[in-house]
Amino acid sequence: MSTLLYKIGKTAFRKPGYFIIGWVIILGIVISMISINGVHISSEMKIEGTESQKVLDQLAKELPTASGGQGSVVFKAPDNERLDTPERTAAIMKGVSEVYGLDKVINPADYAAAQANNSGASADAAQARNMAQSATASPPPYGPFMVNNVPVPGLLISSDGSTALFQFQFTIEQSAITQDVFDSVIQSVMKVEEGTQIKVLPGETLKSVSIGVGSAEIVGLVIAVIVLLITLGSVVAAGLPLITALLGVAIGVGGAFSISKFVDMPSVTSVLALMVGLAVGIDYALFIVNRQRRMIIDGRLSAQEATARAIGTSGSAVFFAGLTVIIALCGMLVIGLTFLSTMALVAAATVLINVFVALTLLPALLGLVGERICSKKARAKAINSSEASSHGVANRWVKFVIKHRWATVIAIILVLGFAATPITKMEMGIPGASSANLDTDARQSYDVISKGFGEGFNGPLILVAEPRNASAKMTPELLGGLAMELQGQNNVAQVSPLGMTEDLAIFSLIPKTGPNNQLTKTLVNDLRSADSNMAKTYDVKLGVTGLTAVNIDMSAKLAQVFPIYVGIIILLSLIILLLVFRSIIVPIKATIGFLLSILATFGMTTAVFQWGWLHSLFGFDTGGPLLSFMPIIVTGILYGLAMDYQVFLVSSMRESYVHGHRGTESVIHGYNQVSRVVVAAAVIMVSVFAGFIFTDDVMIKQIGFTLAVGILVDAFIIRMALVPAIMAMFGDKAWSLPKWLDRILPNLDVEGEKLIASLNAQNEVKSQSGSKS
């Protein structure tokens, strides 16, 4: 491997034009494809095989109009005033009528007419609705919005007349609704505000999908540039990692956008690829450039030879570090969720591109720069710092850790264990309006609905009942009985039969509790139970769907597959680390260290985003559930990145061992060689990820925070302290391998031992030939 990469590095340095033009052509192709196909993103996060998705698929097949997504809008009168004045009523009715006239929105009049043609099903539903209302223990604090003594479909008004809730249904599933449809609805209802003093608050389901790069992310890049300047000491050297990383991200993310016309591309996909691509792209190039400069200064090599050797040695570490990230991301494919697979593949492809860019384009750019990569001032400064390195901070720190190795290990376990304790209370879900910032329309709509109608109106459920016996038919008596029975269930605020066919009946059910409440999850599970008294009494099977049920099922599904996913990536990565380090202790130690860091990371994320600790510092007002797919995404990314540091740090220790250092000396020497650049790489990654904490979208905020904290913990506590302490405990035994295993494992020569030996031999032959002549 190292020999092949050495040749690639040397060729790229000698003939940079070919490589640079090649990558420019690839970028041009990506840009051309985007201009032709356009960019198409969606908010779709469909969970195949879940109960809610099965019901949606069934409705889409048998009763398409009932499978659509749901929308809501709140109309709020000024304090101590009512909405049902003639002028305000007229404005509300105009807005409601305009929404019902939009494409992709169900008009209740048309729906009622279609149901009436279905063997009187509309009348049966109305009768069942009346029966359900009569079963209510007490009258609700709201009622239908009346115009000329006729209730307006989909419109409720609070008992004090100050608030109206407009709920309607789309003709297509929530995940398939495009942004232009949402915008049309919002434009129609916002007209109600004109000259009426009515406050219009669109609900969370109409929230715009607007995830992009803002000023906070740019600040992260600025910090990365500063760290590069400090670490590499020149503008030219610092600029190269940034250029290569940006190109890799442009091709990776741009490539995903270019095919988004043909592949469903969740909106969070590009942000995830951007996060990971920038972080690894800058880090990989930093390791190679730093190694090249060290060889120029310490080894007195030419820029060409130093570049080729840096690609052959550090390039090997970059290749396998990138491979661990890719494996960790691709492990998500086994979960079988389309939206997660898409995110994983795009992020993995972006990492792969950054690896290839670092191994081919970077040496070509170094070829253009030539000997200018190290100025005379930089060489003198580096020599002085090298001479003082044995007395530097890193050297003193690693010697302190090794001297107090047992105390260090115990202290780290105790501290990280304490930080992980909140994980026992971690709640997974989809952060929504209930945890949005107080000044947003979604949060204000949620609070107004909760106050005027009850929290459950923020998360209505759709129920589908069908006879268990295939020969049985749905009857008006069965419909009415089910409606009454449902109304009598615990935690049910309102039941509204929507219609029926001979084979099934459809109900809208409003829980008393909010979408993320545990009691709502219990209600959904109870309704689905085939052993419930209701299911047995009426001999029916109940299916539950709707956005709330979909989110509940998503969280449950992801929690179920998470241990499997972790097991797969750990197993595959252990194999890679075994091959790279030819050691059993090192891979096991690396995995244990990662598990400590990831548990502590999730514990701190729970304390901040669920419990609300330091919420004002991170730009949110209310705690809420953690994003259900965040643990899988973050675990995959952090595992890959943690193994990056593991590969760079421990491969340096192994290189020291291979070149004659023994015991703790190899640990100290290897640590001193790369600790500075590992710290710089970690600071860069943290800066990039932390920039996403201050976006408006809470999902990206949580992911950015978790990744930033995860890198901080793993790089500075695990790799910079725990790793040298444990390596010192085992000494040379850390590199031992059973003889039978040593014989069958291929020698990948990540440290470049064979390469350096071959080059030294060639130089010796040349030297002898020169002396003879």
Coordinates of C-alpha atoms in Angstrom, one line a residue, residues 425-690:
K425 CA -33.4 9.2 31.1
M426 CA -32.9 9.8 27.4
E427 CA -36.2 10.1 25.4
M428 CA -36.2 9.7 21.7
G429 CA -38.6 11.3 19.2
I430 CA -38.9 14.0 16.6
P431 CA -38.3 17.5 18.1
G432 CA -41.3 19.5 17.1
A433 CA -43.3 22.6 17.9
S434 CA -43.4 21.9 21.6
S435 CA -39.7 22.4 21.9
A436 CA -39.3 25.1 19.2
N437 CA -38.2 28.6 20.3
L438 CA -40.9 30.7 21.8
D439 CA -40.8 33.4 19.1
T440 CA -41.5 31.0 16.3
D441 CA -45.0 30.6 14.6
A442 CA -44.9 26.8 15.1
R443 CA -44.3 27.2 18.9
Q444 CA -46.9 29.9 19.3
S445 CA -49.4 27.9 17.3
Y446 CA -48.7 24.8 19.6
D447 CA -49.2 26.8 22.8
V448 CA -52.4 28.5 21.6
I449 CA -53.8 25.1 20.5
S450 CA -52.9 23.5 23.8
K451 CA -54.5 26.3 25.8
G452 CA -57.7 26.6 23.8
F453 CA -58.3 23.0 22.7
G454 CA -55.8 20.7 24.5
E455 CA -52.3 19.4 23.6
G456 CA -53.7 16.4 21.8
F457 CA -55.0 18.6 18.9
N458 CA -51.3 19.2 18.0
G459 CA -51.0 15.5 17.1
P460 CA -54.2 13.9 15.9
L461 CA -54.2 10.2 15.1
I462 CA -55.9 8.4 12.2
L463 CA -57.5 5.1 13.0
V464 CA -58.5 2.4 10.5
A465 CA -60.8 -0.4 11.6
E466 CA -61.5 -3.5 9.6
P467 CA -63.2 -6.7 10.4
R468 CA -60.9 -9.6 11.2
N469 CA -63.2 -12.0 9.4
A470 CA -62.7 -11.6 5.7
S471 CA -66.4 -12.3 5.0
A472 CA -67.6 -9.7 7.5
K473 CA -68.6 -6.2 6.5
M474 CA -68.5 -2.9 8.1
T475 CA -72.0 -1.8 9.3
P476 CA -73.4 1.4 10.7
E477 CA -74.0 -0.3 14.0
L478 CA -70.4 -1.5 14.1
L479 CA -69.2 2.0 13.2
G480 CA -71.2 3.6 15.9
G481 CA -70.3 1.1 18.6
L482 CA -66.6 1.5 17.8
A483 CA -66.9 5.3 18.0
M484 CA -68.5 5.1 21.4
E485 CA -65.9 2.5 22.6
L486 CA -63.0 4.6 21.4
Q487 CA -64.4 7.7 23.1
G488 CA -64.4 5.9 26.3
Q489 CA -60.7 4.9 26.2
N490 CA -58.2 6.4 28.5
N491 CA -56.5 9.6 27.3
V492 CA -58.9 10.1 24.4
A493 CA -60.3 13.7 24.1
Q494 CA -62.3 13.4 20.9
V495 CA -63.3 10.8 18.3
S496 CA -64.6 11.8 14.8
P497 CA -65.6 9.0 12.4
L498 CA -64.6 10.2 8.9
G499 CA -66.3 7.6 6.8
M500 CA -66.5 4.0 5.9
T501 CA -66.6 1.4 3.1
E502 CA -67.8 -2.2 3.3
D503 CA -64.3 -3.2 4.3
L504 CA -63.1 -0.5 6.7
A505 CA -63.9 2.5 8.8
I506 CA -61.8 5.6 9.4
F507 CA -61.7 7.7 12.5
S508 CA -59.9 10.9 13.6
L509 CA -58.8 10.5 17.2
I510 CA -57.5 13.4 19.4
P511 CA -55.5 12.3 22.5
K512 CA -55.6 14.4 25.6
T513 CA -51.8 14.5 25.7
G514 CA -49.2 15.9 23.2
P515 CA -47.4 14.1 20.4
N516 CA -44.2 13.4 22.4
N517 CA -45.9 12.5 25.7
Q518 CA -45.4 8.9 26.9
L519 CA -49.1 8.6 27.5
T520 CA -49.7 9.2 23.8
K521 CA -47.3 6.4 22.9
T522 CA -49.1 4.1 25.4
L523 CA -52.4 5.0 23.8
V524 CA -51.2 4.2 20.3
N525 CA -49.8 0.8 21.5
D526 CA -53.1 0.0 23.4
L527 CA -55.2 0.8 20.3
R528 CA -53.1 -1.5 18.2
S529 CA -53.3 -4.4 20.6
A530 CA -55.1 -7.4 19.1
D531 CA -55.9 -8.6 22.7
S532 CA -57.7 -5.5 23.8
N533 CA -61.4 -5.8 24.9
M534 CA -62.5 -3.5 22.1
A535 CA -60.8 -5.6 19.4
K536 CA -62.3 -8.8 20.8
T537 CA -65.7 -7.4 21.4
Y538 CA -66.2 -6.0 17.9
D539 CA -63.9 -8.6 16.2
V540 CA -61.9 -5.9 14.4
K541 CA -58.3 -5.0 13.8
L542 CA -57.3 -1.4 14.5
G543 CA -54.5 0.3 12.7
V544 CA -53.1 3.7 13.8
T545 CA -51.3 6.2 11.6
G546 CA -50.8 10.0 11.3
L547 CA -47.7 12.0 11.8
T548 CA -47.6 11.4 15.6
A549 CA -47.9 7.6 15.1
V550 CA -45.3 7.7 12.3
N551 CA -42.8 9.5 14.7
I552 CA -43.5 7.0 17.5
D553 CA -42.9 4.1 15.2
M554 CA -39.7 5.7 13.8
S555 CA -38.3 6.1 17.3
A556 CA -39.2 2.5 18.2
K557 CA -37.7 1.1 15.0
L558 CA -34.5 3.0 15.3
A559 CA -34.1 2.0 19.0
Q560 CA -34.6 -1.6 18.0
V561 CA -31.9 -1.7 15.3
F562 CA -29.4 0.6 17.1
P563 CA -27.6 -2.2 19.0
I564 CA -27.4 -4.3 15.8
Y565 CA -25.9 -1.4 14.0
V566 CA -23.3 -0.7 16.7
G567 CA -22.3 -4.4 16.7
I568 CA -21.8 -4.5 13.0
I569 CA -19.6 -1.4 12.8
I570 CA -17.5 -2.4 15.8
L571 CA -16.9 -5.9 14.3
L572 CA -15.9 -4.6 10.9
S573 CA -13.7 -1.8 12.4
L574 CA -12.0 -4.3 14.8
I575 CA -11.0 -6.3 11.7
I576 CA -9.6 -3.2 10.0
L577 CA -7.7 -2.1 13.1
L578 CA -6.4 -5.7 13.5
L579 CA -5.0 -5.6 10.0
V580 CA -3.6 -2.0 10.3
F581 CA -1.9 -2.5 13.7
R582 CA -1.3 -6.2 13.7
S583 CA -2.3 -6.2 17.4
I584 CA -5.2 -7.6 19.4
I585 CA -4.9 -5.2 22.4
V586 CA -4.9 -2.0 20.3
P587 CA -8.3 -2.6 18.5
I588 CA -10.0 -3.7 21.8
K589 CA -8.6 -0.7 23.6
A590 CA -9.8 1.6 20.8
T591 CA -13.3 0.2 20.9
I592 CA -13.6 0.5 24.7
G593 CA -12.4 4.0 24.6
F594 CA -14.9 4.9 22.0
L595 CA -17.8 3.4 23.9
L596 CA -16.8 5.5 27.0
S597 CA -16.8 8.6 24.9
I598 CA -20.0 8.0 23.1
L599 CA -21.9 7.2 26.3
A600 CA -20.6 10.4 27.9
T601 CA -21.5 12.4 24.7
F602 CA -25.1 11.2 24.7
G603 CA -25.4 11.8 28.4
M604 CA -24.3 15.5 28.0
T605 CA -26.6 15.8 24.9
T606 CA -29.5 14.6 27.0
A607 CA -28.7 17.1 29.8
V608 CA -28.6 20.0 27.4
F609 CA -31.3 19.3 24.8
Q610 CA -33.8 17.3 26.8
W611 CA -33.3 18.7 30.3
G612 CA -32.6 22.2 29.0
W613 CA -29.2 22.8 30.7
L614 CA -27.4 25.8 29.3
H615 CA -30.2 26.2 26.7
S616 CA -29.8 30.0 26.4
L617 CA -26.1 29.5 25.5
F618 CA -27.0 27.2 22.6
G619 CA -29.9 29.3 21.3
F620 CA -33.0 27.4 22.2
D621 CA -35.8 28.0 24.8
T622 CA -37.3 24.6 25.7
G623 CA -35.9 21.1 26.1
G624 CA -37.5 18.2 24.3
P625 CA -36.9 14.7 23.0
L626 CA -33.6 13.9 21.2
L627 CA -33.9 13.3 17.5
S628 CA -34.7 9.6 17.0
F629 CA -32.2 8.9 14.2
M630 CA -29.5 11.1 15.8
P631 CA -27.8 8.3 17.8
I632 CA -27.3 6.1 14.8
I633 CA -26.0 8.9 12.6
V634 CA -23.7 10.4 15.3
T635 CA -22.4 6.9 16.4
G636 CA -21.4 6.1 12.9
I637 CA -19.7 9.4 12.3
L638 CA -18.0 9.6 15.7
Y639 CA -16.8 6.0 15.5
G640 CA -15.2 6.7 12.1
L641 CA -13.6 10.0 13.3
A642 CA -12.5 8.5 16.6
M643 CA -10.7 5.8 14.6
D644 CA -9.1 8.5 12.5
Y645 CA -7.3 9.8 15.7
Q646 CA -6.6 6.3 16.8
V647 CA -5.0 5.4 13.5
F648 CA -2.9 8.6 13.3
L649 CA -1.8 8.5 17.0
V650 CA -1.2 4.8 17.5
S651 CA 0.4 4.3 14.0
S652 CA 2.9 7.0 15.1
M653 CA 3.6 5.0 18.3
R654 CA 3.9 1.8 16.2
E655 CA 6.2 3.5 13.8
S656 CA 8.4 4.5 16.7
Y657 CA 8.3 0.9 17.9
V658 CA 9.2 -0.4 14.5
H659 CA 12.1 1.9 14.3
G660 CA 13.7 0.8 17.5
H661 CA 12.0 2.6 20.4
R662 CA 10.8 0.2 23.1
G663 CA 8.4 0.3 26.1
T664 CA 7.2 3.7 27.2
E665 CA 9.8 5.3 25.0
S666 CA 7.9 4.3 21.9
V667 CA 4.7 5.8 23.4
I668 CA 6.4 9.1 24.3
H669 CA 8.2 9.4 21.0
G670 CA 5.1 8.6 18.9
Y671 CA 2.9 10.8 20.9
N672 CA 5.3 13.8 20.5
Q673 CA 5.5 13.3 16.8
V674 CA 1.7 13.7 16.1
S675 CA 0.0 15.1 19.2
R676 CA 0.2 18.7 18.0
V677 CA -1.3 17.9 14.7
V678 CA -4.0 15.6 16.3
V679 CA -5.0 18.4 18.6
A680 CA -5.1 20.9 15.7
A681 CA -7.3 18.4 13.7
A682 CA -9.6 18.0 16.7
V683 CA -10.0 21.7 17.1
I684 CA -10.8 22.1 13.4
M685 CA -13.4 19.4 13.6
V686 CA -15.0 20.8 16.7
S687 CA -15.1 24.2 15.1
V688 CA -16.8 22.9 12.0
F689 CA -19.3 20.9 13.9
A690 CA -19.9 23.6 16.5

